[in-house]
XYZ file of C-alpha atoms in Angstrom:
460
model
C -19.213 -13.683 -19.612
C -18.033 -13.514 -15.656
C -14.723 -15.932 -14.993
C -16.885 -17.938 -12.686
C -19.222 -18.139 -15.593
C -16.657 -19.609 -17.849
C -15.280 -21.724 -15.087
C -17.981 -23.235 -14.736
C -19.043 -24.201 -18.587
C -15.912 -25.685 -18.618
C -16.235 -27.799 -16.058
C -19.229 -29.044 -17.241
C -16.917 -29.870 -20.200
C -14.730 -31.974 -17.254
C -12.530 -29.041 -17.973
C -10.577 -25.991 -16.679
C -9.721 -22.660 -18.090
C -7.093 -23.293 -19.748
C -2.855 -23.245 -18.247
C -0.404 -21.740 -20.350
C 2.899 -23.417 -20.056
C 5.619 -22.200 -22.169
C 5.762 -19.734 -25.227
C 4.616 -22.737 -28.297
C 1.463 -22.914 -25.531
C 0.867 -19.287 -25.938
C 1.973 -18.472 -29.643
C -1.099 -21.673 -30.513
C -3.001 -20.006 -28.543
C -2.737 -16.277 -30.317
C -3.933 -17.932 -33.759
C -6.639 -19.220 -32.171
C -8.642 -15.534 -31.023
C -5.982 -13.149 -33.396
C -8.981 -12.815 -35.452
C -11.457 -10.674 -33.197
C -10.504 -8.111 -31.059
C -11.576 -9.405 -28.091
C -10.461 -10.651 -24.494
C -10.324 -14.565 -22.933
C -10.352 -15.701 -19.591
C -7.266 -17.990 -18.576
C -7.315 -19.525 -15.658
C -5.176 -17.674 -13.925
C -5.461 -16.172 -10.168
C -3.766 -13.579 -8.846
C -4.532 -12.924 -5.921
C -3.817 -9.542 -3.330
C -0.759 -10.243 -1.888
C 1.126 -10.194 -5.729
C 1.622 -14.272 -5.868
C -0.838 -16.065 -8.859
C -1.811 -19.911 -9.366
C -3.523 -22.312 -12.166
C -6.982 -22.916 -10.645
C -6.133 -26.117 -11.811
C -3.033 -26.576 -9.417
C -0.301 -26.824 -12.144
C 2.990 -24.765 -11.064
C 3.259 -20.895 -12.736
C 6.580 -21.844 -14.703
C 5.532 -19.572 -18.096
C 3.920 -15.779 -17.617
C 4.006 -13.311 -20.470
C 2.213 -10.119 -18.771
C 0.979 -7.003 -20.574
C 3.484 -3.648 -20.180
C 2.110 -2.597 -16.914
C 0.575 -5.716 -15.808
C 0.118 -7.097 -12.965
C -0.711 -3.585 -11.361
C -2.843 -4.668 -8.578
C -4.794 -1.575 -9.271
C -6.830 -1.088 -6.063
C -6.831 -4.514 -5.515
C -9.995 -5.139 -7.184
C -7.835 -7.604 -10.051
C -7.601 -11.388 -9.170
C -8.369 -13.005 -12.756
C -6.264 -13.259 -16.010
C -7.657 -12.187 -19.902
C -5.463 -13.319 -23.009
C -6.007 -11.044 -25.579
C -5.622 -10.970 -29.162
C -2.566 -8.976 -29.588
C 0.725 -9.338 -28.843
C 2.008 -8.366 -25.000
C 5.504 -8.567 -23.958
C 7.418 -11.744 -23.205
C 8.673 -12.356 -18.939
C 9.614 -15.602 -19.863
C 11.711 -18.259 -17.489
C 15.341 -17.410 -18.315
C 17.204 -19.877 -19.860
C 19.596 -22.771 -17.673
C 22.933 -23.100 -18.655
C 24.317 -26.784 -18.636
C 27.802 -26.742 -18.213
C 28.972 -23.588 -16.534
C 27.848 -20.225 -14.409
C 26.276 -17.292 -16.702
C 26.525 -13.628 -15.549
C 23.127 -12.223 -16.050
C 21.270 -8.697 -16.972
C 20.259 -8.807 -12.343
C 21.556 -6.452 -10.271
C 20.399 -3.934 -7.724
C 23.775 -1.920 -8.297
C 21.413 1.012 -7.900
C 18.890 0.366 -5.693
C 17.268 -2.189 -2.800
C 15.477 -4.000 -5.079
C 16.901 -6.038 -8.097
C 16.187 -5.519 -11.791
C 16.864 -6.162 -15.098
C 19.463 -4.152 -16.742
C 17.191 -2.663 -20.132
C 15.083 -1.365 -17.321
C 12.063 -4.494 -17.260
C 10.891 -4.971 -13.820
C 12.074 -8.558 -12.514
C 8.277 -10.731 -12.833
C 10.200 -14.458 -12.147
C 13.183 -15.504 -10.225
C 15.255 -18.637 -10.413
C 16.404 -18.455 -6.694
C 17.603 -22.148 -5.769
C 15.260 -23.333 -3.088
C 14.959 -23.441 0.734
C 17.203 -20.381 0.620
C 14.060 -18.013 0.980
C 15.432 -16.321 3.850
C 18.024 -14.432 5.282
C 19.988 -13.970 9.039
C 22.534 -11.446 10.306
C 25.200 -13.451 11.281
C 27.462 -12.991 14.322
C 30.241 -14.718 14.065
C 33.022 -13.282 13.422
C 34.940 -14.659 10.928
C 32.059 -14.162 9.154
C 31.309 -10.941 9.487
C 29.453 -9.574 12.443
C 26.151 -8.052 10.980
C 26.728 -9.900 8.141
C 23.493 -11.242 6.108
C 23.410 -14.508 4.528
C 20.909 -16.378 2.538
C 19.288 -19.519 4.740
C 16.536 -21.903 5.134
C 12.969 -20.943 5.937
C 12.729 -24.290 8.184
C 16.192 -22.984 10.122
C 15.825 -22.155 13.524
C 17.789 -18.424 14.913
C 16.758 -16.438 17.160
C 14.867 -12.974 15.763
C 13.949 -9.192 15.354
C 11.087 -7.670 15.279
C 9.934 -3.912 13.696
C 6.659 -2.390 13.771
C 6.057 1.525 13.088
C 4.627 3.167 16.527
C 2.209 5.148 14.435
C 1.711 5.942 10.936
C 3.225 9.151 9.393
C 1.085 11.449 8.399
C 0.729 11.469 4.389
C 2.523 14.592 3.018
C 1.598 16.463 0.138
C 4.059 18.931 -2.091
C 2.327 22.401 -1.885
C 1.187 22.741 -6.075
C -1.439 19.908 -4.613
C -4.698 21.361 -3.652
C -6.629 19.111 -1.414
C -10.033 17.525 -2.292
C -11.439 15.194 0.020
C -8.877 12.223 0.384
C -7.572 13.203 -3.257
C -5.167 15.911 -3.978
C -4.876 17.356 -7.552
C -2.466 19.973 -9.140
C -2.657 22.001 -12.543
C 0.395 20.836 -14.856
C 0.073 23.929 -17.643
C 2.849 22.763 -19.445
C 1.375 20.950 -23.009
C 2.135 17.404 -23.188
C 1.239 14.089 -24.960
C -0.470 12.416 -22.790
C 2.200 9.488 -21.904
C 4.322 12.613 -20.639
C 1.351 13.807 -18.798
C 1.182 10.671 -17.231
C 4.714 9.742 -16.615
C 4.977 14.088 -15.432
C 2.743 12.505 -12.499
C 3.979 9.595 -11.911
C 6.895 11.667 -10.857
C 4.961 13.096 -7.933
C 3.683 9.579 -7.016
C 0.249 10.706 -8.014
C -1.358 9.775 -11.582
C -3.038 11.463 -14.104
C -6.718 12.155 -12.755
C -9.797 10.090 -12.292
C -13.530 12.110 -11.123
C -15.232 9.293 -9.781
C -17.143 12.394 -8.229
C -19.203 15.283 -8.568
C -16.580 17.308 -6.491
C -13.602 15.737 -8.271
C -15.904 16.813 -12.043
C -16.434 20.316 -10.558
C -13.159 21.589 -9.739
C -11.308 19.676 -13.175
C -14.411 21.636 -14.732
C -13.899 24.889 -13.449
C -9.623 24.360 -13.737
C -10.162 24.117 -17.841
C -12.579 27.243 -17.879
C -9.879 29.256 -15.627
C -6.884 27.922 -17.972
C -9.166 28.733 -21.571
C -7.805 25.339 -22.190
C -8.663 21.193 -21.827
C -7.050 18.920 -20.081
C -5.306 15.659 -20.014
C -7.771 13.253 -17.562
C -6.294 9.646 -16.608
C -9.369 7.909 -18.698
C -7.921 6.450 -21.770
C -9.284 2.612 -23.640
C -5.122 2.020 -24.669
C -4.761 -0.966 -23.343
C -8.940 -2.740 -22.819
C -9.098 -3.357 -26.218
C -12.311 -0.470 -26.047
C -13.935 0.307 -22.920
C -12.781 2.999 -21.204
C -11.127 2.827 -17.586
C -8.316 5.157 -15.522
C -5.368 4.618 -15.265
C -4.677 4.322 -11.520
C -7.383 1.278 -12.017
C -10.430 2.926 -10.514
C -13.599 1.740 -12.709
C -15.837 4.607 -14.089
C -18.809 6.087 -12.013
C -20.172 9.194 -13.600
C -19.362 10.518 -17.092
C -20.280 13.712 -18.824
C -19.375 12.812 -22.199
C -20.420 15.242 -24.543
C -22.249 14.272 -27.751
C -20.939 11.948 -30.114
C -18.310 10.898 -28.348
C -16.551 8.992 -27.198
C -14.606 7.910 -30.551
C -13.939 5.220 -31.499
C -11.077 5.635 -32.677
C -9.529 7.912 -30.115
C -8.157 6.043 -26.762
C -7.363 9.328 -24.753
C -9.828 11.850 -22.862
C -9.596 15.458 -21.633
C -12.181 17.818 -19.990
C -12.682 20.583 -22.886
C -13.568 24.091 -21.369
C -16.937 23.543 -20.873
C -16.605 20.854 -18.456
C -17.753 18.001 -21.444
C -15.171 14.936 -21.668
C -14.065 14.436 -25.139
C -11.824 11.531 -26.886
C -8.327 12.456 -29.076
C -5.757 11.237 -30.423
C -2.911 10.485 -27.356
C -0.517 12.205 -29.346
C -1.644 15.531 -28.681
C -0.495 18.064 -26.382
C -2.511 19.641 -23.872
C -1.993 20.755 -20.018
C -3.063 17.984 -18.100
C -4.479 17.598 -14.164
C -2.428 14.548 -11.371
C -4.142 13.397 -8.830
C -2.708 11.721 -5.467
C -4.909 9.799 -3.638
C -4.261 9.320 0.328
C -7.820 7.330 1.001
C -7.391 4.510 3.326
C -8.346 0.623 2.114
C -10.585 -1.928 3.986
C -9.660 -2.089 7.829
C -7.118 -4.384 9.308
C -7.854 -5.830 13.311
C -4.863 -5.481 15.401
C -5.432 -6.156 18.779
C -8.412 -6.295 21.140
C -8.395 -2.706 21.980
C -9.517 -1.960 17.843
C -11.429 -4.897 17.820
C -13.968 -3.428 20.597
C -13.618 0.376 18.808
C -14.931 -1.048 15.499
C -17.830 -2.929 17.408
C -18.967 0.120 19.630
C -19.283 2.051 16.292
C -20.668 -0.584 13.854
C -23.413 -1.405 16.520
C -25.083 1.861 15.545
C -26.252 0.193 12.551
C -27.636 -2.929 14.072
C -30.885 -2.363 12.910
C -30.169 -1.923 9.029
C -26.582 -4.221 9.189
C -26.160 -7.081 10.259
C -22.170 -7.468 8.746
C -18.950 -5.549 7.498
C -16.683 -6.225 5.440
C -12.875 -5.526 6.509
C -9.703 -6.196 4.633
C -9.437 -9.793 5.723
C -8.801 -11.827 3.005
C -7.870 -15.481 1.862
C -4.917 -16.394 -0.499
C -4.722 -18.821 -3.130
C -2.514 -21.209 -0.570
C -5.316 -20.838 2.131
C -3.365 -18.214 3.778
C -5.413 -15.349 5.566
C -3.515 -11.828 5.497
C -4.860 -7.684 5.835
C -4.870 -6.476 2.827
C -2.318 -3.297 4.396
C 0.024 -6.345 5.029
C -0.738 -5.783 8.957
C 0.587 -8.568 10.790
C -2.129 -11.220 10.922
C -1.489 -11.785 15.215
C -4.829 -11.109 16.135
C -8.045 -13.274 14.665
C -11.897 -13.686 16.388
C -12.844 -16.055 14.136
C -16.577 -17.334 15.050
C -16.804 -21.246 16.369
C -16.919 -22.716 13.065
C -14.604 -20.125 11.075
C -13.131 -19.655 8.941
C -15.501 -21.215 5.864
C -14.912 -22.176 2.171
C -15.723 -18.337 1.257
C -12.486 -16.208 0.733
C -13.101 -12.264 2.102
C -14.071 -11.917 5.913
C -16.643 -9.891 7.296
C -17.497 -8.897 10.928
C -20.862 -9.138 12.626
C -22.727 -6.610 14.358
C -24.011 -8.749 16.692
C -20.618 -10.053 18.732
C -18.545 -8.885 16.870
C -17.303 -12.233 15.887
C -15.572 -13.080 12.176
C -17.097 -14.935 9.979
C -16.294 -15.377 5.998
C -18.526 -13.997 2.475
C -18.164 -14.409 -1.002
C -17.213 -10.721 -3.101
C -20.447 -10.495 -5.024
C -21.879 -9.960 -1.517
C -23.231 -6.729 -1.252
C -22.445 -5.618 2.001
C -21.602 -2.612 3.792
C -17.751 -1.673 4.953
C -15.676 -0.430 6.992
C -12.120 1.999 6.351
C -9.359 2.433 7.803
C -6.518 5.328 7.054
C -3.581 7.014 8.326
C -3.611 8.394 11.822
C -3.297 12.258 11.694
C -1.007 14.342 13.483
C -3.909 16.047 16.180
C -2.068 19.933 15.410
C 0.992 21.271 13.565
C 3.685 22.170 15.439
C 4.452 25.723 15.978
C 8.136 25.800 14.249
C 9.124 29.633 15.676
C 7.627 28.895 18.862
C 9.729 25.442 19.084
C 12.921 27.214 17.670
C 12.106 29.919 20.835
C 12.061 26.982 23.420
C 14.632 25.480 22.090
C 16.790 28.767 22.361
C 15.850 29.414 26.007
C 16.105 26.295 27.059
C 20.107 26.016 26.138
C 20.767 29.625 27.136
C 19.472 28.109 31.261
C 21.241 25.368 30.734
C 24.280 27.493 30.064
C 23.565 29.657 32.500
C 23.964 26.732 34.991
C 26.563 25.057 33.901
C 28.487 28.230 34.187
C 27.056 28.494 38.315
C 28.301 25.582 38.791
C 31.589 25.709 37.330
C 31.811 29.639 39.220
C 31.059 28.041 42.335
C 33.171 24.909 42.596
C 36.178 27.297 41.691
C 35.424 29.335 44.602
C 35.228 26.752 47.615
C 38.807 25.235 45.690
C 40.047 28.219 45.969
C 39.027 28.735 49.495
C 40.974 25.009 50.330
C 37.020 24.535 52.083
C 34.887 21.460 51.384
C 31.344 21.028 50.709
C 29.446 20.265 53.766
C 27.441 16.745 53.697
C 24.542 15.953 55.153
C 24.021 13.676 57.886
C 21.038 12.362 56.370
C 21.414 10.264 53.180
C 19.699 11.898 50.527
C 16.732 10.096 48.980
C 14.128 10.037 46.418
C 10.702 9.815 46.462
C 10.393 5.815 44.938
C 7.194 3.872 46.492
C 10.089 0.622 45.994
C 12.526 2.298 47.907
C 12.970 2.862 51.901
C 16.101 3.924 53.506
C 17.116 3.010 57.008
C 15.921 6.792 58.504
C 12.767 6.637 56.249
C 9.142 5.220 57.394
C 7.404 4.023 54.661
C 4.380 6.932 56.003
C 6.712 9.289 55.104
C 6.704 8.381 50.705
C 5.125 9.858 48.135
C 4.593 8.131 44.812
C 4.994 11.174 42.134
C 4.118 8.366 39.038
C 0.892 9.469 37.691
C -1.137 7.228 35.226
C -3.340 9.436 32.229
C -6.230 6.820 30.910
C -8.264 7.972 27.619
C -11.143 6.594 26.322
């Protein structure tokens, strides 16, 4: 059953979905479920901002995530389950009562802290009330040094905002296919090695979510006359197939009698059909890099009006559209793409008790809705450059400018040298030089003589 149904059933029995606060509790529960290869809902909420909370309000003091979990794939995984198999432990650190002890946490090789054995930092125990940092201006400490401070302290602040999002870059080995880029890897590898190879490009083994990607990969396998790994597997899902990048299956092209129950990884054969194989087999592979957008954020009134004008076109058929706005378990509203929320346009009785934001087509006001409600939605992608830069022409222009400036400088030097040698001085005009500026008027120049050379450019 769904998580909401499971929790409702627990609440009808005056209880709630389970919280797990220690290794002993986890082992106890695991012994109860280990005989069946199933997954069980627990009472842990996973927020889109990467934070966790138990549904009954208990503090999260213990975690034991499986490898590569939580991965926040596609921002559509908000609940937690416990599997009947043993999983990797990322537990609270043991506190020494009498002396300071070194632990294996460092940031020597990167700007983020990590453990010396390579595990990600899924738990921290930094001192309370010292979660913010300030740049010091005291010369006795060191101007520009950073210092941990309480977030309740008052200080000046520095803001940073990108003027424009950079256009996503894709290496030349990838072929652009709508919002995705695909690369064929002709070096035979097992499934795990192929996935790691794709990750070195910030990509994943391909997820075939539409007929275009399916057809392209089918043609590549036919051209190579060799099967190719794709990102579909059931290694970590106890029986059902899902893509390694988090996408769910939307189309399928299984060969008859497939998938096999004892083979976890999927490849596309030369006939274009999907088949399963043991993951340690070696074959070619397909990497995919997605450069699409996310649910839209609205940063200012200008963007609000732009979106409203566009959704008004569909007013006859749709009353509201999903945006990328959601509420964390702490009750804070945030944009899915991490945009700072310094502009709001809530309706008068909003935000309500629901956890996701929609924009009304009638007046552009924001309201809340539940995630299982079906609505149209608005996507937002990074802005692309209007036209490519001709680097060769640009180089010629720069060279010409340098030569022109050099020639002018040489000419000025020669003129000054000749005047100095002749003993004469440069003539000074009787009238002070002025410039065209609407806020500057000399004694000899009337307001009517001024010319405003400023220009205003407007864009619709």
